[in-house]
Tab-separated table of N, CA and C in Angstrom:
chain	number	residue	atom	x	y	z
A	196	THR	N	39.506	-35.898	-52.151
A	196	THR	CA	40.215	-35.243	-51.078
A	196	THR	C	38.099	-34.199	-50.560
A	197	THR	N	37.935	-34.322	-51.729
A	197	THR	CA	36.021	-33.471	-51.315
A	197	THR	C	36.171	-34.433	-50.650
A	198	ALA	N	35.024	-35.285	-51.382
A	198	ALA	CA	34.552	-36.801	-50.767
A	198	ALA	C	35.672	-37.554	-49.322
A	199	ARG	N	36.478	-37.242	-48.907
A	199	ARG	CA	37.316	-37.268	-47.596
A	199	ARG	C	36.491	-36.708	-47.005
A	200	GLN	N	36.968	-35.633	-47.090
A	200	GLN	CA	36.080	-34.101	-46.497
A	200	GLN	C	35.359	-33.955	-45.921
A	201	LYS	N	34.265	-34.611	-46.921
A	201	LYS	CA	32.860	-34.839	-46.803
A	201	LYS	C	32.404	-35.686	-45.009
A	202	GLU	N	33.279	-36.908	-45.308
A	202	GLU	CA	33.059	-37.905	-45.117
A	202	GLU	C	33.717	-37.660	-43.092
A	203	MET	N	34.695	-36.701	-43.609
A	203	MET	CA	35.210	-36.488	-41.915
A	203	MET	C	34.107	-35.539	-41.567
A	204	ALA	N	34.146	-34.750	-41.913
A	204	ALA	CA	33.446	-33.619	-41.384
A	204	ALA	C	31.811	-34.754	-40.802
A	205	LEU	N	30.684	-35.361	-42.151
A	205	LEU	CA	29.933	-36.309	-41.960
A	205	LEU	C	30.780	-36.911	-39.793
A	206	GLU	N	31.389	-37.614	-40.083
A	206	GLU	CA	31.931	-38.124	-38.697
A	206	GLU	C	32.018	-37.088	-37.208
A	207	TYR	N	32.630	-35.626	-37.692
A	207	TYR	CA	32.978	-34.999	-36.808
A	207	TYR	C	31.237	-34.915	-36.620
A	208	CYS	N	30.288	-35.014	-37.403
A	208	CYS	CA	28.422	-34.185	-37.171
A	208	CYS	C	27.857	-35.387	-35.409
A	209	GLN	N	28.563	-36.481	-36.130
A	209	GLN	CA	28.485	-37.829	-36.099
A	209	GLN	C	28.926	-38.173	-34.593
A	210	ILE	N	30.028	-37.086	-34.153
A	210	ILE	CA	30.384	-37.523	-32.445
A	210	ILE	C	29.610	-36.249	-32.158
A	211	ALA	N	29.702	-35.036	-32.207
A	211	ALA	CA	29.032	-34.387	-31.774
A	211	ALA	C	28.037	-34.678	-31.462
A	212	GLU	N	27.288	-34.817	-32.252
A	212	GLU	CA	25.763	-35.296	-32.599
A	212	GLU	C	24.982	-36.179	-31.128
A	213	ALA	N	26.162	-37.178	-30.375
A	213	ALA	CA	26.466	-38.467	-29.892
A	213	ALA	C	26.517	-37.658	-28.834
A	214	LYS	N	27.735	-36.532	-28.866
A	214	LYS	CA	27.658	-36.088	-27.311
A	214	LYS	C	26.708	-34.947	-27.100
A	215	VAL	N	26.045	-34.131	-27.751
A	215	VAL	CA	24.944	-33.652	-27.522
A	215	VAL	C	23.899	-34.699	-26.352
A	216	HIS	N	23.184	-36.072	-27.083
A	216	HIS	CA	22.856	-36.610	-26.588
A	216	HIS	C	23.315	-37.388	-25.351
A	217	GLN	N	24.111	-37.542	-25.202
A	217	GLN	CA	25.225	-38.314	-23.982
A	217	GLN	C	24.650	-36.236	-22.680
A	218	ALA	N	25.111	-35.300	-23.422
A	218	ALA	CA	24.977	-34.611	-22.441
A	218	ALA	C	24.027	-34.396	-22.018
A	219	VAL	N	22.881	-34.493	-22.545
A	219	VAL	CA	21.032	-34.295	-21.996
A	219	VAL	C	20.979	-35.341	-21.562
A	220	LYS	N	21.031	-36.513	-22.117
A	220	LYS	CA	20.970	-37.602	-21.329
A	220	LYS	C	21.375	-37.527	-19.341
A	221	ASP	N	22.808	-37.056	-19.223
A	221	ASP	CA	23.261	-37.073	-17.992
A	221	ASP	C	23.282	-35.477	-17.646
A	222	LYS	N	22.068	-34.769	-18.119
A	222	LYS	CA	21.907	-34.039	-17.070
A	222	LYS	C	20.392	-34.320	-17.360
A	223	GLU	N	19.081	-35.254	-17.557
A	223	GLU	CA	18.957	-35.268	-17.336
A	223	GLU	C	18.136	-36.613	-15.455
A	224	ASP	N	19.577	-37.296	-15.669
A	224	ASP	CA	19.936	-37.794	-14.788
A	224	ASP	C	19.964	-37.168	-13.768
A	225	ALA	N	20.501	-35.793	-14.324
A	225	ALA	CA	21.381	-34.868	-12.356
A	225	ALA	C	19.570	-34.950	-11.680
A	226	LEU	N	18.778	-33.772	-13.089
A	226	LEU	CA	17.775	-33.592	-12.969
A	226	LEU	C	17.150	-34.781	-11.691
A	227	ILE	N	16.830	-36.042	-11.891
A	227	ILE	CA	15.956	-37.015	-10.897
A	227	ILE	C	16.616	-37.182	-10.037
A	228	ARG	N	18.583	-37.180	-10.121
A	228	ARG	CA	19.052	-37.437	-8.985
A	228	ARG	C	18.279	-35.986	-7.823
A	229	ALA	N	18.827	-34.922	-8.623
A	229	ALA	CA	17.779	-33.065	-7.632
A	229	ALA	C	16.275	-33.926	-6.967
A	230	GLN	N	16.025	-34.187	-7.612
A	230	GLN	CA	14.251	-33.949	-7.716
A	230	GLN	C	14.622	-35.438	-6.402
A	231	SER	N	15.208	-37.033	-6.340
A	231	SER	CA	14.850	-37.528	-5.803
A	231	SER	C	15.280	-37.018	-3.837
A	232	ALA	N	16.982	-36.242	-4.068
A	232	ALA	CA	16.929	-36.153	-2.967
A	232	ALA	C	16.363	-34.835	-2.281
A	233	GLU	N	15.381	-34.037	-3.571
A	233	GLU	CA	14.623	-32.836	-2.684
A	233	GLU	C	13.268	-33.988	-2.049
A	234	SER	N	13.200	-34.583	-2.288
A	234	SER	CA	12.090	-35.521	-2.183
A	234	SER	C	12.311	-35.930	-0.403
A	235	ASN	N	13.199	-37.040	-0.313
A	235	ASN	CA	14.412	-37.370	-0.164
A	235	ASN	C	13.938	-36.604	1.420
A	236	GLN	N	14.610	-34.919	0.948
A	236	GLN	CA	14.340	-34.053	2.026
A	236	GLN	C	13.414	-33.961	3.133
A	237	LEU	N	12.523	-33.419	2.110
A	237	LEU	CA	10.441	-33.402	2.837
A	237	LEU	C	10.504	-34.232	3.343
A	238	GLU	N	10.892	-35.091	2.985
A	238	GLU	CA	10.043	-36.928	3.546
A	238	GLU	C	10.581	-36.377	4.916
A	239	ARG	N	12.118	-36.156	5.091
A	239	ARG	CA	12.896	-36.239	6.346
A	239	ARG	C	12.791	-35.619	7.303
A	240	CYS	N	12.449	-34.070	6.702
A	240	CYS	CA	11.340	-32.777	7.838
A	240	CYS	C	10.617	-33.287	7.673
A	241	PHE	N	9.459	-33.641	7.271
A	241	PHE	CA	8.227	-32.930	7.386
A	241	PHE	C	7.293	-34.944	7.528
A	242	GLY	N	7.895	-35.319	7.120
A	242	GLY	CA	6.907	-37.030	6.744
A	242	GLY	C	6.232	-36.907	5.419
A	243	VAL	N	6.515	-36.063	4.774
A	243	VAL	CA	5.751	-36.446	3.353
A	243	VAL	C	6.249	-35.820	2.253
A	244	SER	N	6.366	-37.179	1.409
A	244	SER	CA	6.529	-37.547	0.311
A	244	SER	C	6.627	-36.093	-0.631
A	245	SER	N	6.889	-35.467	-1.623
A	245	SER	CA	6.457	-34.335	-2.174
A	245	SER	C	5.859	-34.720	-3.448
A	246	ASN	N	5.848	-36.237	-3.485
A	246	ASN	CA	4.542	-36.699	-4.686
A	246	ASN	C	3.461	-37.293	-3.907
A	247	SER	N	3.231	-37.327	-2.769
A	247	SER	CA	1.891	-37.560	-1.782
A	247	SER	C	1.077	-36.675	-2.170
A	248	ASP	N	0.039	-36.770	-1.348
A	248	ASP	CA	-1.289	-35.904	-2.273
A	248	ASP	C	-1.756	-36.061	-0.411
A	249	VAL	N	-1.212	-35.036	0.004
A	249	VAL	CA	-1.715	-34.540	0.963
A	249	VAL	C	-2.819	-34.631	1.797
A	250	SER	N	-3.514	-34.196	0.228
A	250	SER	CA	-5.516	-34.354	0.810
A	250	SER	C	-6.036	-35.215	0.487
A	251	SER	N	-5.050	-36.921	0.685
A	251	SER	CA	-5.528	-38.366	0.722
A	251	SER	C	-5.904	-38.650	2.332
A	252	PRO	N	-6.767	-39.580	2.079
A	252	PRO	CA	-6.881	-39.930	3.183
A	252	PRO	C	-6.444	-40.823	3.501
A	253	SER	N	-5.382	-41.520	2.903
A	253	SER	CA	-4.137	-41.963	3.871
A	253	SER	C	-3.704	-41.110	5.007
A	254	LEU	N	-3.471	-39.939	5.372
A	254	LEU	CA	-2.901	-39.515	5.885
A	254	LEU	C	-4.188	-39.381	6.781
A	255	SER	N	-4.461	-39.241	8.645
A	255	SER	CA	-4.737	-39.287	10.196
A	255	SER	C	-5.279	-38.047	10.164
A	256	LEU	N	-5.509	-37.338	11.164
A	256	LEU	CA	-5.784	-35.406	11.353
A	256	LEU	C	-4.740	-35.740	12.041
A	257	GLU	N	-4.200	-36.591	12.607
A	257	GLU	CA	-3.093	-36.413	13.450
A	257	GLU	C	-1.975	-35.926	12.950
A	258	GLU	N	-2.083	-36.358	11.764
A	258	GLU	CA	-0.725	-36.533	10.857
A	258	GLU	C	-1.060	-35.263	10.346
A	259	LEU	N	-1.445	-34.762	9.720
A	259	LEU	CA	-2.190	-33.578	9.000
A	259	LEU	C	-1.199	-32.254	9.993
A	260	ASP	N	-2.352	-32.426	11.051
A	260	ASP	CA	-1.323	-31.866	12.425
A	260	ASP	C	-0.387	-31.856	12.695
A	261	SER	N	0.241	-32.876	12.615
A	261	SER	CA	2.053	-32.601	12.908
A	261	SER	C	2.895	-32.115	11.984
A	262	ILE	N	2.083	-32.079	10.890
A	262	ILE	CA	3.004	-32.108	9.338
A	262	ILE	C	2.837	-30.328	9.328
A	263	GLU	N	1.405	-29.781	10.013
A	263	GLU	CA	1.405	-28.443	9.409
A	263	GLU	C	1.999	-26.982	10.381
A	264	THR	N	2.364	-28.062	11.910
A	264	THR	CA	3.211	-27.508	12.436
A	264	THR	C	4.444	-27.296	12.735
A	265	LYS	N	5.079	-28.852	12.246
A	265	LYS	CA	6.204	-28.723	11.592
A	265	LYS	C	6.394	-27.445	10.646
A	266	LEU	N	5.693	-27.543	9.465
A	266	LEU	CA	5.200	-26.754	8.590
A	266	LEU	C	5.500	-24.976	9.444
A	267	ARG	N	5.646	-24.496	9.627
A	267	ARG	CA	4.644	-23.912	10.355
A	267	ARG	C	5.670	-23.720	12.138
A	268	ASP	N	6.091	-24.413	12.070
A	268	ASP	CA	7.581	-23.946	12.787
A	268	ASP	C	8.743	-23.314	11.994
A	269	ALA	N	8.982	-24.409	10.798
A	269	ALA	CA	10.309	-23.575	9.916
A	269	ALA	C	10.150	-22.780	9.750
A	270	LEU	N	8.823	-22.262	9.297
A	270	LEU	CA	7.911	-21.098	8.639
A	270	LEU	C	8.764	-20.162	9.438
A	271	HIS	N	8.551	-20.157	10.323
A	271	HIS	CA	8.351	-19.129	11.598
A	271	HIS	C	9.767	-19.178	12.139
A	272	THR	N	11.334	-20.460	12.396
A	272	THR	CA	12.031	-20.250	11.953
A	272	THR	C	13.179	-19.552	10.404
A	273	ILE	N	12.139	-19.374	9.545
A	273	ILE	CA	13.225	-19.068	7.880
A	273	ILE	C	13.174	-17.411	8.683
A	274	ALA	N	11.795	-16.873	9.286
A	274	ALA	CA	10.800	-15.287	9.243
A	274	ALA	C	11.998	-14.858	10.055
A	275	GLU	N	13.051	-15.471	11.024
A	275	GLU	CA	13.375	-15.277	12.015
A	275	GLU	C	14.763	-14.546	11.259
A	276	ALA	N	15.598	-15.758	10.707
A	276	ALA	CA	16.623	-15.794	10.736
A	276	ALA	C	17.023	-14.922	9.046
A	277	LYS	N	15.577	-14.711	8.727
A	277	LYS	CA	15.565	-13.830	7.677
A	277	LYS	C	15.262	-12.242	8.108
A	278	GLU	N	15.099	-11.440	9.055
A	278	GLU	CA	15.093	-10.593	10.191
A	278	GLU	C	15.890	-10.254	10.224
A	279	ALA	N	16.937	-11.617	10.793
A	279	ALA	CA	18.394	-10.952	11.401
A	279	ALA	C	19.030	-10.941	10.598
A	280	GLN	N	18.730	-11.258	9.270
A	280	GLN	CA	19.779	-11.292	8.346
A	280	GLN	C	19.660	-9.286	8.012
A	281	LEU	N	18.492	-8.821	8.394
A	281	LEU	CA	17.773	-7.440	7.592
A	281	LEU	C	18.566	-6.288	8.122
A	282	ARG	N	18.634	-7.234	9.736
A	282	ARG	CA	19.043	-5.924	10.837
A	282	ARG	C	20.259	-5.567	10.791
A	283	ARG	N	21.013	-6.965	10.685
A	283	ARG	CA	22.437	-6.411	10.304
A	283	ARG	C	22.943	-6.152	9.046
A	284	ARG	N	22.678	-6.239	7.843
A	284	ARG	CA	22.168	-4.975	6.806
A	284	ARG	C	21.522	-4.068	7.397
A	285	LEU	N	20.513	-3.407	7.869
A	285	LEU	CA	21.114	-1.833	8.363
A	285	LEU	C	22.135	-1.347	9.555
A	286	GLU	N	22.247	-2.477	10.357
A	286	GLU	CA	23.049	-1.361	10.876
A	286	GLU	C	24.581	-1.404	9.973
A	287	GLN	N	24.757	-2.647	10.202
A	287	GLN	CA	26.694	-2.078	8.694
A	287	GLN	C	26.230	-0.962	7.993
A	288	GLN	N	24.686	-0.910	7.986
A	288	GLN	CA	24.175	0.609	6.435
A	288	GLN	C	24.772	1.601	7.427
A	289	ASP	N	23.877	1.618	8.390
A	289	ASP	CA	24.279	2.672	9.368
A	289	ASP	C	25.625	2.780	9.714
A	290	SER	N	26.407	2.301	10.441
A	290	SER	CA	27.293	2.032	10.714
A	290	SER	C	28.335	3.016	9.629
A	291	GLU	N	28.458	2.766	7.976
A	291	GLU	CA	29.294	3.465	6.497
A	291	GLU	C	28.730	3.915	7.261
A	292	LYS	N	27.509	5.208	7.474
A	292	LYS	CA	26.593	6.563	7.068
A	292	LYS	C	27.409	6.870	8.036
A	293	THR	N	28.270	6.322	9.903
A	293	THR	CA	28.120	7.164	10.307
A	293	THR	C	29.619	7.936	10.782
A	294	CYS	N	29.926	8.880	11.576
A	294	CYS	CA	31.251	8.954	11.148
A	294	CYS	C	32.252	8.617	12.255
A	295	VAL	N	33.437	8.574	11.191
A	295	VAL	CA	34.350	7.297	12.381
A	295	VAL	C	34.999	8.153	13.468
A	296	VAL	N	34.503	9.431	13.451
A	296	VAL	CA	35.877	9.953	14.549
A	296	VAL	C	34.334	10.051	15.695
A	297	CYS	N	33.262	10.562	15.916
A	297	CYS	CA	32.731	10.487	17.484
A	297	CYS	C	31.533	9.149	16.587
A	298	MET	N	31.116	8.534	15.555
A	298	MET	CA	30.116	7.159	15.776
A	298	MET	C	29.154	7.277	16.187
A	299	GLU	N	28.752	8.550	16.156
A	299	GLU	CA	27.422	9.468	15.866
A	299	GLU	C	26.782	10.151	14.830
A	300	LEU	N	27.469	10.446	14.576
A	300	LEU	CA	26.849	11.837	13.791
A	300	LEU	C	26.625	10.890	12.154
A	301	PRO	N	26.344	12.193	11.500
A	301	PRO	CA	26.136	11.537	9.818
A	301	PRO	C	27.671	12.125	9.504
A	302	LYS	N	28.200	10.741	8.524
A	302	LYS	CA	29.594	11.393	7.502
A	302	LYS	C	29.536	12.837	7.051
A	303	THR	N	30.373	14.025	7.025
A	303	THR	CA	30.621	14.935	6.061
A	303	THR	C	31.615	15.263	5.346
A	304	VAL	N	31.360	15.569	3.877
A	304	VAL	CA	33.037	15.627	3.768
A	304	VAL	C	33.287	17.293	4.142
A	305	LEU	N	33.921	17.658	3.999
A	305	LEU	CA	34.447	19.532	4.557
A	305	LEU	C	35.733	19.010	3.428
A	306	LEU	N	35.961	20.481	2.771
A	306	LEU	CA	36.274	21.402	1.872
A	306	LEU	C	37.588	22.036	2.217
């Protein structure tokens, strides 16, 4: 019985090890797919892949200028969205601190 238990334990360990190896491979595959998707998105948005070297002579001055303009526009859009969210959050905080009756004065507690 002890030999059989050792055999079974060894089998369970081998199965567990195989599952771990498969999980690692699956995670590696998922990372590769995510990197590929990210690269494709970058290429679609800006015409440059994440693997390309923007300092390489293969890109013309006009192409680099175009990429820079697109990046600046995207950054500007992101900054505006961020500011709008901050403004909404501050307005919400202000409204939570305002008296529910007059909506002007700060909330007070009457005892």
